[in-house]
Short mmCIF file of C-alpha atoms and ligand atoms in Angstrom, two decimals:
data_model
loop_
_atom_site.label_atom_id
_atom_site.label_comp_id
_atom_site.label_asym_id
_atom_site.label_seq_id
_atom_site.Cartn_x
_atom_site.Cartn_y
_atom_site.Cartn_z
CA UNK A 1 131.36 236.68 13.63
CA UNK A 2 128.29 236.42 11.93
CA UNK A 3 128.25 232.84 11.33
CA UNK A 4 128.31 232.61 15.06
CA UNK A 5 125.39 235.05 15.99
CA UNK A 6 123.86 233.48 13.26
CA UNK A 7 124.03 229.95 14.68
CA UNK A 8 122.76 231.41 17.65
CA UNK A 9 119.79 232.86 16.55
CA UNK A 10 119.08 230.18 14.32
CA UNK A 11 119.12 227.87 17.61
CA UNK A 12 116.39 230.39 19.74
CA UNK A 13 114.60 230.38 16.33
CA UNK A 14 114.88 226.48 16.62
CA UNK A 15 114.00 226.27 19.90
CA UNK A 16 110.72 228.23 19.79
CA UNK A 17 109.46 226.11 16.59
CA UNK A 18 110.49 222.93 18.43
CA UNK A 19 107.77 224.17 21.43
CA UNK A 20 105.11 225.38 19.11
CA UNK A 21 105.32 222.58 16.87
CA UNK A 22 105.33 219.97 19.93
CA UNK A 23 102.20 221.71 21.45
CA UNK A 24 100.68 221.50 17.84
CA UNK A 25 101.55 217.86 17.68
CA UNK A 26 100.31 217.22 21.06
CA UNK A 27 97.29 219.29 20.76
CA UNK A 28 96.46 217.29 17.32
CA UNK A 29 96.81 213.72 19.09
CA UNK A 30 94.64 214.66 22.02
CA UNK A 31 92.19 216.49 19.91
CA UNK A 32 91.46 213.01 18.18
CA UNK A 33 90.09 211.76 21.47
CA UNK A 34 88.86 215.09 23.05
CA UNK A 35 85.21 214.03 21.48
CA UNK A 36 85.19 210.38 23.01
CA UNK A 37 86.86 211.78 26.63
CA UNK A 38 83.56 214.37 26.52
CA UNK A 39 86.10 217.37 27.13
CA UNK A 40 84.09 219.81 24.89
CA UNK A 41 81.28 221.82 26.01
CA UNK A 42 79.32 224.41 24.71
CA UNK A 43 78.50 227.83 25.71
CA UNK A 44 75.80 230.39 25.03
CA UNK A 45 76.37 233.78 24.08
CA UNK A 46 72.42 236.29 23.80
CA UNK A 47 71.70 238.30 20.79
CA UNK A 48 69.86 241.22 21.90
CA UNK A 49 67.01 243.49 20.23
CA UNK A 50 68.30 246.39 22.06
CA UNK A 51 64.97 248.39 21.05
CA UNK A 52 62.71 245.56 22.96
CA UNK A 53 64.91 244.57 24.70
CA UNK A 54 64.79 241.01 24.86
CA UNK A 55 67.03 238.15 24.19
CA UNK A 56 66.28 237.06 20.27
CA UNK A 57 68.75 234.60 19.67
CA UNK A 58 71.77 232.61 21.26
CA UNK A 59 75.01 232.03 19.48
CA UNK A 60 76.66 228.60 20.70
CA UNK A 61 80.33 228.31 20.71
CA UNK A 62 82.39 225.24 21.22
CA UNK A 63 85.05 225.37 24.69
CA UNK A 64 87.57 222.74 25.10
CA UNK A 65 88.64 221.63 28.63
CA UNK A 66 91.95 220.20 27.86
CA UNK A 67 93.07 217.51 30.77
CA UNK A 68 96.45 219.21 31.38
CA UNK A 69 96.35 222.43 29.47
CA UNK A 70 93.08 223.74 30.87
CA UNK A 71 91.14 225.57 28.60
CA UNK A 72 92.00 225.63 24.97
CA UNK A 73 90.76 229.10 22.72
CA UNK A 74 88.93 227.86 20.03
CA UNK A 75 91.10 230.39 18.03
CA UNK A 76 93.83 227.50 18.85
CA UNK A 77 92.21 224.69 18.11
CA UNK A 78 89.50 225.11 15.54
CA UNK A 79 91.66 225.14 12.87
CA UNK A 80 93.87 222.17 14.12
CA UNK A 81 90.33 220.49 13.94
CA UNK A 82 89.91 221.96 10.44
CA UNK A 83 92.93 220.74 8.97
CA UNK A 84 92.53 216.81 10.28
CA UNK A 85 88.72 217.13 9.42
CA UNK A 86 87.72 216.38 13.21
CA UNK A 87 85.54 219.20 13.05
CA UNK A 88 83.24 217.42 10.59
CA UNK A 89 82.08 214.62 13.48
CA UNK A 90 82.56 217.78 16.36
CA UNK A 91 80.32 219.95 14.55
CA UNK A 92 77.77 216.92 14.19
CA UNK A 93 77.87 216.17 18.12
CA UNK A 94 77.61 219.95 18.89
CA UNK A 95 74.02 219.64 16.49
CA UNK A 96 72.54 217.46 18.45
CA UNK A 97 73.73 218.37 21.77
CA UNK A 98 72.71 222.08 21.11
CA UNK A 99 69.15 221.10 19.42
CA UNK A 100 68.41 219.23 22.74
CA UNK A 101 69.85 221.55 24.82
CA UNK A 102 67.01 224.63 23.06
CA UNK A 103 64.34 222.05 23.05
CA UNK A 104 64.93 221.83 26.68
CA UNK A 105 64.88 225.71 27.26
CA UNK A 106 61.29 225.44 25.32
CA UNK A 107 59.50 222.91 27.56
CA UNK A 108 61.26 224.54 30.66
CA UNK A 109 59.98 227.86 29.98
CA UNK A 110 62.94 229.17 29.73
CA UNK A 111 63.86 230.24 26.55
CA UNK A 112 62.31 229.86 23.13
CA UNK A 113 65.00 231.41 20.42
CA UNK A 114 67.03 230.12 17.41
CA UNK A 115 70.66 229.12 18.41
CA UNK A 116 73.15 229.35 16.01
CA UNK A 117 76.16 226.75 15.12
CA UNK A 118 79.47 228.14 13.48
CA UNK A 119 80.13 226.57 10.24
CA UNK A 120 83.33 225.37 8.76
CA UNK A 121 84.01 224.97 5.19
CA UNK A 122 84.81 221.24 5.88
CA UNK A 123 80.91 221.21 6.67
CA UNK A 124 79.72 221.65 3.14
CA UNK A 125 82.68 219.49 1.39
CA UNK A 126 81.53 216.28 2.94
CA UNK A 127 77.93 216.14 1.83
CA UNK A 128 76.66 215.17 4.90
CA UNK A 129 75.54 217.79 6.55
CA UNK A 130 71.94 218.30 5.40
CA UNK A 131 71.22 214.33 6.55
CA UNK A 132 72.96 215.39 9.89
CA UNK A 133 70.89 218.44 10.63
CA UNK A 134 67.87 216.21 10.00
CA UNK A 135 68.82 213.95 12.14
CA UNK A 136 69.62 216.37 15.22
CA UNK A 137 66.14 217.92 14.74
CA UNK A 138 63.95 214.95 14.73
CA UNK A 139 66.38 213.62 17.57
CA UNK A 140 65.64 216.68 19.61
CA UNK A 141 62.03 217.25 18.34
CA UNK A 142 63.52 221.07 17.51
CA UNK A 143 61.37 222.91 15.10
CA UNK A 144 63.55 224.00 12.12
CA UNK A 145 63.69 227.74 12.60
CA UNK A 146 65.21 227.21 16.45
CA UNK A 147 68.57 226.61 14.59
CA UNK A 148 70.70 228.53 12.65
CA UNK A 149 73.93 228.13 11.08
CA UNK A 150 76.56 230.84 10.81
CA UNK A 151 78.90 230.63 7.51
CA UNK A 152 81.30 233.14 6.64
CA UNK A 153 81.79 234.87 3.32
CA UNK A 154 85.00 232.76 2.51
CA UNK A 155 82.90 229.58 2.64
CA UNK A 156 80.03 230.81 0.52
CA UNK A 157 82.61 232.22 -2.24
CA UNK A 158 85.21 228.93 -2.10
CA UNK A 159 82.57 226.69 -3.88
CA UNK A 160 79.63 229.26 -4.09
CA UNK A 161 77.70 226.61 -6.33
CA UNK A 162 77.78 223.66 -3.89
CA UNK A 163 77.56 225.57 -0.80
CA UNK A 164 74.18 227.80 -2.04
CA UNK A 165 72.83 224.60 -3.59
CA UNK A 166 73.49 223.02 0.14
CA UNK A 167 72.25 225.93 2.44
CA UNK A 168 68.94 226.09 -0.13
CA UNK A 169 67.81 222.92 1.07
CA UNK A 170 68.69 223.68 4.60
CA UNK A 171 66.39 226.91 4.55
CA UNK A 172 63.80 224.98 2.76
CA UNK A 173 63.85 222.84 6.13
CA UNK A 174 63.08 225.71 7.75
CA UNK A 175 66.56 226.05 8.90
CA UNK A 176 68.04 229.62 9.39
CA UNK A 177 71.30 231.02 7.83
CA UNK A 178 73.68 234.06 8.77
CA UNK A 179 76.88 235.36 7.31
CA UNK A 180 79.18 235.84 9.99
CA UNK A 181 82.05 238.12 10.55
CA UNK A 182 80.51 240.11 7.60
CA UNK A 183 82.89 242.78 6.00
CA UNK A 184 85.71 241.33 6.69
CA UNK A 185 85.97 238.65 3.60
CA UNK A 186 86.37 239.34 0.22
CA UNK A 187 83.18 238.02 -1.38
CA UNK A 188 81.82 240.79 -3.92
CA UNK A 189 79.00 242.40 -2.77
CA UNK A 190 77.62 241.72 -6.42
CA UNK A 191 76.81 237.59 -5.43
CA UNK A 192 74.98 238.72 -1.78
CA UNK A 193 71.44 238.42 -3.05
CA UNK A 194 72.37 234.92 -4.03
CA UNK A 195 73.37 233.58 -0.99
CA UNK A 196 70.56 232.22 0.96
CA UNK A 197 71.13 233.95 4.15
CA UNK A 198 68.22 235.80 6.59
CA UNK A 199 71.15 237.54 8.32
CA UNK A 200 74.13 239.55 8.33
CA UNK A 201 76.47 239.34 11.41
CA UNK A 202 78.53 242.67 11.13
CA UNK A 203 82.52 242.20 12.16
CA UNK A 204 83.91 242.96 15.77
CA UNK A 205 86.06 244.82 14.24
CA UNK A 206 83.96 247.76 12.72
CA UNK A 207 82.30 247.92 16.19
CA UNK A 208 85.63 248.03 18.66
CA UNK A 209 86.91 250.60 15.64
CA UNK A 210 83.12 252.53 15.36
CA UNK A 211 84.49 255.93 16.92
CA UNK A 212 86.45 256.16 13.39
CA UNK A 213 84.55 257.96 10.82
CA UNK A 214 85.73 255.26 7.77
CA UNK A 215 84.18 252.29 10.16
CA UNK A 216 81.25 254.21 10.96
CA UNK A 217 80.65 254.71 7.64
CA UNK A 218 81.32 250.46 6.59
CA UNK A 219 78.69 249.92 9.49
CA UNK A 220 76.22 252.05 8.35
CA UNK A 221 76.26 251.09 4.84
CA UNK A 222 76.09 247.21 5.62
CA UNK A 223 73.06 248.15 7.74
CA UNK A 224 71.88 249.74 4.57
CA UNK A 225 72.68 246.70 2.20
CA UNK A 226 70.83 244.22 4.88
CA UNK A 227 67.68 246.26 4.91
CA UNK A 228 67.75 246.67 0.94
CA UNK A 229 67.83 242.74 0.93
CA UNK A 230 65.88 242.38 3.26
CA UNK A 231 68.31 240.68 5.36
CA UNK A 232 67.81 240.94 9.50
CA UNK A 233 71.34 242.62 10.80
CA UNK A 234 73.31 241.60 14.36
CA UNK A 235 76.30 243.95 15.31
CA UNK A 236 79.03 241.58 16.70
CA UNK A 237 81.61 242.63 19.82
CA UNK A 238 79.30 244.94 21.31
CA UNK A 239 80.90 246.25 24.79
CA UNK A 240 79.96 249.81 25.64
CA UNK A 241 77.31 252.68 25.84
CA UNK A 242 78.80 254.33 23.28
CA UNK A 243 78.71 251.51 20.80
CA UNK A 244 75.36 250.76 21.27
CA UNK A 245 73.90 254.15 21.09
CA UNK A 246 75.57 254.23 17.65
CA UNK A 247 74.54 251.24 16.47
CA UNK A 248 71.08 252.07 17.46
CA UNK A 249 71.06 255.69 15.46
CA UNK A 250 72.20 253.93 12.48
CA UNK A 251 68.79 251.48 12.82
CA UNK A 252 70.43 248.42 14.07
CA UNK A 253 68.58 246.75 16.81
CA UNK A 254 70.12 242.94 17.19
CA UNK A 255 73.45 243.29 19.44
CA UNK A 256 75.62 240.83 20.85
CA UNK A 257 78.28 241.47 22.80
CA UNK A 258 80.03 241.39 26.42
CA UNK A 259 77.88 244.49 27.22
CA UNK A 260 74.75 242.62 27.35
CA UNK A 261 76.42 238.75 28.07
CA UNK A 262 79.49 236.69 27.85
CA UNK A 263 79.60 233.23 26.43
CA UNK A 264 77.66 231.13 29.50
CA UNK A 265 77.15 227.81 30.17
CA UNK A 266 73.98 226.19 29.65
CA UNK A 267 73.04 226.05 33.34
CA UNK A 268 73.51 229.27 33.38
CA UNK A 269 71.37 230.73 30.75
CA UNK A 270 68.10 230.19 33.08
CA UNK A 271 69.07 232.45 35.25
CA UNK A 272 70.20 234.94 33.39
CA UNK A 273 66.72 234.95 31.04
CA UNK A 274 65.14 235.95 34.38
CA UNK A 275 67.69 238.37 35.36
CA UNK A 276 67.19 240.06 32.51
CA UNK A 277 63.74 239.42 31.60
CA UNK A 278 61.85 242.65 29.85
CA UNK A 279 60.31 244.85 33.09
CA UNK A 280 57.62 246.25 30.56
P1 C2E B 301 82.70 234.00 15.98
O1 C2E B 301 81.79 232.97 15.44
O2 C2E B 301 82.75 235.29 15.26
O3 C2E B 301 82.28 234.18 17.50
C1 C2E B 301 82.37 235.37 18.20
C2 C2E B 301 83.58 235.40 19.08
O4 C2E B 301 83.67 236.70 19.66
C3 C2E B 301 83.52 234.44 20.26
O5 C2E B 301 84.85 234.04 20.58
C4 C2E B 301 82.96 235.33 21.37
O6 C2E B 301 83.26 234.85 22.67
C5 C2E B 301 83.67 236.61 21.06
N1 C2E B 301 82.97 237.79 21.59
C6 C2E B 301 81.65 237.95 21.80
N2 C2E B 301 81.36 239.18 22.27
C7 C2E B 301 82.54 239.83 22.37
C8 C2E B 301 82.91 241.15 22.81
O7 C2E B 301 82.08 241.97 23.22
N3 C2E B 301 84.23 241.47 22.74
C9 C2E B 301 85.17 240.58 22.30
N4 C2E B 301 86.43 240.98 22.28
N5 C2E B 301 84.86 239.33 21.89
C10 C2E B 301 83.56 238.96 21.93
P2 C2E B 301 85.27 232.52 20.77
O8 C2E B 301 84.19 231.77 21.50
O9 C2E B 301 86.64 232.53 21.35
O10 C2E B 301 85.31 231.96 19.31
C11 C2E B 301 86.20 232.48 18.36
C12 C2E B 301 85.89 231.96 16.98
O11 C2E B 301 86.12 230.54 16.94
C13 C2E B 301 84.44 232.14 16.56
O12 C2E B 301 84.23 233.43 16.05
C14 C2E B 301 84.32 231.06 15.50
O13 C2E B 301 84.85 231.50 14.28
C15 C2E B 301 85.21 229.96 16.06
N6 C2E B 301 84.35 229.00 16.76
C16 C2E B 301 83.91 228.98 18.04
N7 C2E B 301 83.13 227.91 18.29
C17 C2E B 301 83.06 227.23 17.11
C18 C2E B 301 82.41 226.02 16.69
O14 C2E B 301 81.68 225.35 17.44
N8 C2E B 301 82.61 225.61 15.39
C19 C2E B 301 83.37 226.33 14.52
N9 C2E B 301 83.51 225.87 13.28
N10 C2E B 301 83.99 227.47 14.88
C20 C2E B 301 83.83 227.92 16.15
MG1 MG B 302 79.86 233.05 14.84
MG1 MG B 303 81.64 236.52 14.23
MG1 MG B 304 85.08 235.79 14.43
#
């Protein structure tokens, strides 16, 4: 009958929220001492200037070794982090840790390029984050311009006041500012110029979708709108030939992307500077 198939499916339906509420719960408690157990580590993914090509920047982005899980996506657990406001003292680790990880790359030699930090929205509610970025660069002796933050549109737009009035005295620091995953919010392109931003990060999406005339056509107009601005432009997701030869007839140099590196540990990212050092 159907109360009985309905019981039934009511009990898989059960079941299934049961797990991914338990590994949400679990996740939660563990995250809370993920920070303390050092089980997060960052990784470095190249922007590339496909014209010169050289590395000109390095985005860092935040892996979690969980103890029995293994690795955790940030996808997962960023916005478990989010929601308890861990991200607040994760994000302030990760500034130092990633300040004193480029200063490093300087005096070795190896590297000298802003990194950028992603930004959550729990960043610029808590009013400490100008004091904290300070503090990371006079920590790591990091000149201002070798860091970047990444927002996204949704952040600027949820309390545009507060969070402009925040990154201005960032970028008066000397600090740099891009809008990530650009194109894919819902800010109106009418309050751009008054965001304090130097870049525009276009959305994986347009890229993976750039064979399509419609995306093609989103790309090349953002391209247009950052040079108008005078905004510098990366193209995000960036994995073949094809893409890139696009990308690059439509005037857009900065690329990152599997193509030209994955996300790599910091002991990696010597080597793979000389690997793919310019042969000019
Ligand atoms: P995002 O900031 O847009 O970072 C780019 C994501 O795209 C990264 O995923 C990167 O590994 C991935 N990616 C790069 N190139 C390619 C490519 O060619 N193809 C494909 N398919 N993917 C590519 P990841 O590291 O898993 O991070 C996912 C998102 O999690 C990030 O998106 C960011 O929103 C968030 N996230 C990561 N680390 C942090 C962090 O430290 N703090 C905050 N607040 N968010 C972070
Ligand atoms: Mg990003
Ligand atoms: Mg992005
Ligand atoms: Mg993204």
């Amino acid at each position: 009958t159907a109360k009985d198939s309905g019981k039934n499916k009511f009990s898989v339906f059960d079941q299934e929220m049961n797990r991914q509420q338990l590994r949400r719960m679990s996740l939660e408690k563990d995250l809370r001492k993920a920070l303390a157990c050092s089980e997060f580590t960052v990784v470095y993914q190249p922007k590339w200037d496909s014209f010169l090509n050289v590395a000109v920047g390095l985005e860092a982005l935040l892996r979690w070794k969980h103890p029995e899980h293994g690795l955790v996506s940030p996808t997962e657990f960023i916005p478990i982090a989010e929601e308890t406001g861990l991200i607040v003292p994760i994000t302030y680790w990760m500034l130092k840790d990633v300040c004193s990880q480029n200063r490093l790359w300087h005096t070795e030699g190896v590297a000298a390029v802003p990194v950028s930090i992603n930004m959550s929205a729990r960043m610029f509610e808590n009013g400490g984050l100008y004091d904290a970025v300070e503090e990371a660069l006079t920590f790591s002796e990091l000149e201002a311009h070798f860091l970047e933050l990444e927002i996204t549109e949704s952040i600027a737009m949820n309390n545009m006041e507060e969070t402009v009035a925040q990154l201005s005295r960032l970028r008066l620091l000397g600090v740099r500012v891009s809008l990530d995953d650009f194109g894919t919010g819902f800010s109106s392109l009418g309050n751009l110029d008054e965001i304090p931003v130097n870049t525009l990060k276009i959305d994986q999406v347009f890229i993976r979708k750039s064979r399509m005339h419609s995306k093609k056509a989103i790309i090349s107009n953002i391209i247009a709108i950052a040079g108008n601005l005078n905004l510098e432009v990366v193209a995000e997701g960036v994995e073949t030939p094809e893409q890139i030869e696009l990308l690059q007839s439509l005037g857009c140099r900065v690329m990152q992307g599997y193509y030209y590196g994955r996300p790599m540990p910091a002991g990696e990212l010597g080597e793979w500077f000389i690997a793919n050092a310019a042969v000019s």
